[in-house]
Short mmCIF file of C-alpha atoms in Angstrom, two decimals:
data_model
loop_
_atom_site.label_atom_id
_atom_site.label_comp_id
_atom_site.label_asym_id
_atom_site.label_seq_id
_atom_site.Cartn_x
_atom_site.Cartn_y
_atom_site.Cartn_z
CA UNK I 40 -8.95 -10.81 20.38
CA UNK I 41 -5.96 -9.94 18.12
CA UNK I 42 -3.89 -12.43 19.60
CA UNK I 43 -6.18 -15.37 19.10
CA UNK I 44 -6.69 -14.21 15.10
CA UNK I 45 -3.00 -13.76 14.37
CA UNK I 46 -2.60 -17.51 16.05
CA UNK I 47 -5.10 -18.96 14.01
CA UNK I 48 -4.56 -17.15 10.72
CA UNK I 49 -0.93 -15.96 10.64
CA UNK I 50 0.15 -19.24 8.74
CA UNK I 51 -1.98 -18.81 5.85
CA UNK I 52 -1.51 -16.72 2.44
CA UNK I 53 -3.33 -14.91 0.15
CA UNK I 54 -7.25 -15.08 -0.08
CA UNK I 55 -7.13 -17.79 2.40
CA UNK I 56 -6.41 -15.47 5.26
CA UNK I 57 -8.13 -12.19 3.27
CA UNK I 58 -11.38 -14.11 3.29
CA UNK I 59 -12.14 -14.97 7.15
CA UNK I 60 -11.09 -11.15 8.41
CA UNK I 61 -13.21 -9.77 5.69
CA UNK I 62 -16.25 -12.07 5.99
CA UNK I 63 -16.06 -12.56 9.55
CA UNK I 64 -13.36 -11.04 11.94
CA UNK I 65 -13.48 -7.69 10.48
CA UNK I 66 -16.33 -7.27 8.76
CA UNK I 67 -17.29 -3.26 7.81
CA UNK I 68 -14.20 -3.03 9.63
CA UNK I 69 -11.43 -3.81 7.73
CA UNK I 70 -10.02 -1.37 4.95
CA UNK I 71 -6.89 -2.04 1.44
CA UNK I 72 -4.66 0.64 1.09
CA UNK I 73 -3.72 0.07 -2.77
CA UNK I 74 -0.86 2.42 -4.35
CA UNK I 75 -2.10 1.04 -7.54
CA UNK I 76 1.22 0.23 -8.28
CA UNK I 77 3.52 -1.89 -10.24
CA UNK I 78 2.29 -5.24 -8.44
CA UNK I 79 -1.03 -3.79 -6.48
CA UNK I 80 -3.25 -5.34 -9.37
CA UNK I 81 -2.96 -9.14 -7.52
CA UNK I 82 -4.38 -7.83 -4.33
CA UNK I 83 -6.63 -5.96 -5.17
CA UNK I 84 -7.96 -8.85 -7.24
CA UNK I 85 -7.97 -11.17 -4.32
CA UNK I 86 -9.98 -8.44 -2.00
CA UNK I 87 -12.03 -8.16 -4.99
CA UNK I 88 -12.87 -12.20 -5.32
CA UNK I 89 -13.73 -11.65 -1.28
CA UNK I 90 -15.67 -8.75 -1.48
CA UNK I 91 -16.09 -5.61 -3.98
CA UNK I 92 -17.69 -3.26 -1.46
CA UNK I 93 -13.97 -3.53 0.80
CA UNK I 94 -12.95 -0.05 1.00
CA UNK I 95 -9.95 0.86 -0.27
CA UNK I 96 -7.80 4.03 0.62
CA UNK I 97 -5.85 5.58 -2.04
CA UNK I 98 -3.47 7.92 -1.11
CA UNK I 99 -3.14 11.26 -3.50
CA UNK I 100 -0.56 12.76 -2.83
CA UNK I 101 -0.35 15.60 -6.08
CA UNK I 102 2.71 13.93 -7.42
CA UNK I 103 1.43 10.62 -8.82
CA UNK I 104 2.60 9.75 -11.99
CA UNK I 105 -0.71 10.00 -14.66
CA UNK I 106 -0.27 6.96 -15.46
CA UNK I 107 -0.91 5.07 -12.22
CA UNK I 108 -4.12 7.41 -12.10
CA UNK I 109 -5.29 6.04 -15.28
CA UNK I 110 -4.31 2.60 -14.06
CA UNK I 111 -5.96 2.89 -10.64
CA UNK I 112 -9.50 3.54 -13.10
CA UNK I 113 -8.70 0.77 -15.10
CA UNK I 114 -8.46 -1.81 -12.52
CA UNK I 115 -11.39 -0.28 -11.03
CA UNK I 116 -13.38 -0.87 -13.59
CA UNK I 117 -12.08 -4.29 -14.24
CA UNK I 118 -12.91 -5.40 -10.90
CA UNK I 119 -15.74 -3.94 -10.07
CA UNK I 120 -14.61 -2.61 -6.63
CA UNK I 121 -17.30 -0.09 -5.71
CA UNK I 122 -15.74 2.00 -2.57
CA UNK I 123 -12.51 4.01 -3.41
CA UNK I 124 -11.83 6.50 -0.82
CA UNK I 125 -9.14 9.44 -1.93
CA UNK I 126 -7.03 10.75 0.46
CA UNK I 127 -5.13 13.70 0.09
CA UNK I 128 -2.33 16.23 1.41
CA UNK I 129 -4.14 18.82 4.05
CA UNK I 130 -4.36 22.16 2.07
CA UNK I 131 -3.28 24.14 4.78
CA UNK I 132 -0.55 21.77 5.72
CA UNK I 133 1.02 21.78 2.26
CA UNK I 134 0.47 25.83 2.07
CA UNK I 135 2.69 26.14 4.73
CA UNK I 136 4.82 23.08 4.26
CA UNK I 137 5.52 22.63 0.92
CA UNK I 138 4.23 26.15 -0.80
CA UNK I 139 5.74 25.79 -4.32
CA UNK I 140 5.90 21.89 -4.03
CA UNK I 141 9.40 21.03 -4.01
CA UNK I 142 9.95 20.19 -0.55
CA UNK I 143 10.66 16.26 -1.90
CA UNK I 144 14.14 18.08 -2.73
CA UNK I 145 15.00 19.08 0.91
CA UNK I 146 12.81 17.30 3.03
CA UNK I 147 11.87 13.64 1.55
CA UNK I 148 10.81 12.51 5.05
CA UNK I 149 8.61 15.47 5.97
CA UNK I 150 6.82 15.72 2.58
CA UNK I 151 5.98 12.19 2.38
CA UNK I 152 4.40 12.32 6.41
CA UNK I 153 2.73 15.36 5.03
CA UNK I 154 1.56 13.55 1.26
CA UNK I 155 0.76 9.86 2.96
CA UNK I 156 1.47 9.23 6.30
CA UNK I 157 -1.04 12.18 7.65
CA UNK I 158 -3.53 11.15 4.76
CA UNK I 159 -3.89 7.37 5.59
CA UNK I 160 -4.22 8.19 9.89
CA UNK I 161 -7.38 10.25 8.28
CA UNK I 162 -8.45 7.11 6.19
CA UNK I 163 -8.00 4.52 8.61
CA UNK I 164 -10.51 6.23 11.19
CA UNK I 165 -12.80 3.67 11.82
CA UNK I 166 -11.41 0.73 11.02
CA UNK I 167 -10.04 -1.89 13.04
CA UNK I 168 -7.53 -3.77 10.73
CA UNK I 169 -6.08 -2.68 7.38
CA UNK I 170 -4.20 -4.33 4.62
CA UNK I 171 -1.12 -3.94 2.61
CA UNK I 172 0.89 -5.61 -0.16
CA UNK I 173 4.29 -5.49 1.31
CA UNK I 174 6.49 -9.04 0.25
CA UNK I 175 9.34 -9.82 2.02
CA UNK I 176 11.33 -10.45 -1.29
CA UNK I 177 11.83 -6.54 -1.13
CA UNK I 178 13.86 -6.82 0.89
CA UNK I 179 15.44 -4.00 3.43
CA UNK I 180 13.04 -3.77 6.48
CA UNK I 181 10.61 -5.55 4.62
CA UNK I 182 12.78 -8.70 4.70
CA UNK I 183 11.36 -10.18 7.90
CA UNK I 184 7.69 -8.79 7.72
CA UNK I 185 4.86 -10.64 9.46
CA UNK I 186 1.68 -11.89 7.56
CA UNK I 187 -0.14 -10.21 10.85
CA UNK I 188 0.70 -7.85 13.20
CA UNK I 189 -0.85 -5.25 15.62
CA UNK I 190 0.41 -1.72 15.08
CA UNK I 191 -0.92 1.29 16.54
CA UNK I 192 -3.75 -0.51 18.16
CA UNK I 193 -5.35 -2.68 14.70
CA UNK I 194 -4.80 -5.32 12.95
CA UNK I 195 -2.38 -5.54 10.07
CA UNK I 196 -2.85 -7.86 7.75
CA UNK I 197 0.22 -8.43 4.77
CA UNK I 198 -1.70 -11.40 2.54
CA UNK I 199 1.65 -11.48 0.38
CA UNK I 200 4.34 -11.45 2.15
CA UNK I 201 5.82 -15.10 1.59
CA UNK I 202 4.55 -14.12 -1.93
CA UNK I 203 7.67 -13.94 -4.54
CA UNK I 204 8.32 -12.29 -7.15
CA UNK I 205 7.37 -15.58 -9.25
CA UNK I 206 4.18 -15.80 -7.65
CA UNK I 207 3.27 -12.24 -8.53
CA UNK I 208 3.85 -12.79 -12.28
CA UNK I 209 2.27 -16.32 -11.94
CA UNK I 210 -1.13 -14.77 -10.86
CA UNK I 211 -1.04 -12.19 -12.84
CA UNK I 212 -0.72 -14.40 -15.64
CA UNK I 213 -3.82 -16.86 -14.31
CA UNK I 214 -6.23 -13.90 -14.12
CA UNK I 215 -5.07 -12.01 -17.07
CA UNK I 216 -4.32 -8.89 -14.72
CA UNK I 217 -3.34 -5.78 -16.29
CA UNK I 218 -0.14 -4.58 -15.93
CA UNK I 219 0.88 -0.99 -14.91
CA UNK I 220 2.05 0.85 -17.79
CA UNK I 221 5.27 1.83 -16.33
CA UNK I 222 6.35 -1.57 -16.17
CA UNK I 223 6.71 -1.90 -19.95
CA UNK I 224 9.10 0.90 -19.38
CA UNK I 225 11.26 -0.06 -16.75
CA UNK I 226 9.98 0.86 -13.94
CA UNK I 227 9.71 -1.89 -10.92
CA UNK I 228 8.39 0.61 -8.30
CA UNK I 229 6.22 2.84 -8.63
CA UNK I 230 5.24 5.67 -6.41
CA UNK I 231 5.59 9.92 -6.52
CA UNK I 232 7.07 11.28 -9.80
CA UNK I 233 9.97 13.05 -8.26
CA UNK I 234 10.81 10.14 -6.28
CA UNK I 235 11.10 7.33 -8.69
CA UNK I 236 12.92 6.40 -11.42
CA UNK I 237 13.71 3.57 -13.74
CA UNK I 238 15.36 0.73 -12.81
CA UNK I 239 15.17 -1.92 -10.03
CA UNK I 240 15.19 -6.11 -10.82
CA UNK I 241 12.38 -8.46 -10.12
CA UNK I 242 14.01 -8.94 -6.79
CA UNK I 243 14.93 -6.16 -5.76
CA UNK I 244 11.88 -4.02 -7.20
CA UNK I 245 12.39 -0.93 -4.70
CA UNK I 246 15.60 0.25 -6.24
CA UNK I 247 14.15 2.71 -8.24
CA UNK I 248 12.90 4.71 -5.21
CA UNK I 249 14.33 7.33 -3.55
CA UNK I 250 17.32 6.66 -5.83
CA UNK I 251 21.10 8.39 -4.05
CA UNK I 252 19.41 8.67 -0.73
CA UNK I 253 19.33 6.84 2.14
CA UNK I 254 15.35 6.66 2.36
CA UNK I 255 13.88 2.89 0.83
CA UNK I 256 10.70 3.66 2.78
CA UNK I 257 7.88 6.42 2.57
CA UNK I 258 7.16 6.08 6.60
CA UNK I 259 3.37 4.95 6.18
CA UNK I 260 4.00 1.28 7.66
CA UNK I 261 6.59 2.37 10.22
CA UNK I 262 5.45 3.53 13.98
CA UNK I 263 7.71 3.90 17.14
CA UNK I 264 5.76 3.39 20.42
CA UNK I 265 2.41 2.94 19.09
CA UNK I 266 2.36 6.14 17.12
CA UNK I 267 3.22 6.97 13.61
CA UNK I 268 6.97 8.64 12.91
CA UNK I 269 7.32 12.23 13.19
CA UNK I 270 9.66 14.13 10.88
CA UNK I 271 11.49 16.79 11.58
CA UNK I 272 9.58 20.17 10.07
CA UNK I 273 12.99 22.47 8.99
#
């Protein structure tokens, strides 16, 4: 069944592919994962034009920055979306892992499995496809990114990925989006506090992550052998 979609669908962009998996394909199936970052506001828009009632996971992790908290209301609010599901850290997991919540200083990898990657294989229980706002003007691995692919046995659906960074601003602009309030302040990227500072360009948004490590990614869209990437607990 997944073939035949992603051969029908994998040339189109935007709402035009959102709107047959939603209404059709995938329907009470098919869940956003939204940082309610620095560009989330255009997808969740188009989701929102689709269908309101679309869950979307939201991952917690205990180190967001307030702002994208107070953001993540906002555009709530604004676009009526009616079924935000909060995912967060395992309480025993972090007791153990990450007691006095600094393990982003030793162990990037393992406390982002433990802050996201654990939290969204809890959220995506039940659902056959998911979707993500990845562009392939990022760059890094996200350079080469497919509009549709099947990892660890669903759908997954990237409705921006030919998107640039032009096109972002451009709808923004059309639907009189609000923009994070980091932005204003330099920030490209936004995710954890630790774990992101100012700075990055329009293309090249991610450089503000992670910065004077090796790590660009937080391991949620990366699997090996059908099964999400295990860190290394030491």
């Amino acid at each position: 069944m997944y073939d035949s979609i992603i051969a029908r669908l994998s040339f189109f962009d935007g709402i035009d592919i959102l709107a047959p998996l939603i209404e059709r394909h995938f329907k009470n199936r098919i869940a956003l994962v939204s940082s309610f970052g620095a560009e989330s506001a255009v997808l969740l828009h188009m989701v929102a034009e689709v269908d309101r009632s679309v869950p979307i996971i939201f991952l917690d992790t205990g180190k967001l920055f307030w702002e994208t908290l107070g953001y993540r209301s906002k555009l709530v609010d604004q676009l009526g979306l009616t079924d935000i599901r909060l995912m967060t850290p395992d309480a025993t997991e972090l007791a153990q892992s990450d007691p006095d919540g600094a393990l982003y200083r030793s162990n990037p990898d393992l406390c982002c499995h433990i802050r996201k990657s654990e939290p969204l294989e809890r959220g995506l229980k039940g659902f056959d496809a998911w979707i993500s706002g990845r562009k392939r003007f990022h760059g890094g691995l996200r350079a080469s990114i497919p509009t549709l692919e099947i990892t660890d046995g669903r759908l997954k659906v990237e409705p921006l990925a030919r998107f640039t960074a032009k096109d972002i601003d451009d709808y923004m602009d059309h639907y009189a989006l609000p923009h994070h309030p980091l932005v204003d302040q330099g920030y490209h990227s936004i995710g954890c506090m630790p774990c992101t500072v100012k700075g990055g360009t329009a293309d090249n948004p991610r450089a503000g992550r992670w910065a004077g490590l090796s790590k660009s990614e937080c391991g949620i869209h990366w699997s090996a052998n059908g099964k999400p990437l295990r860190v290394a607990r030491h």
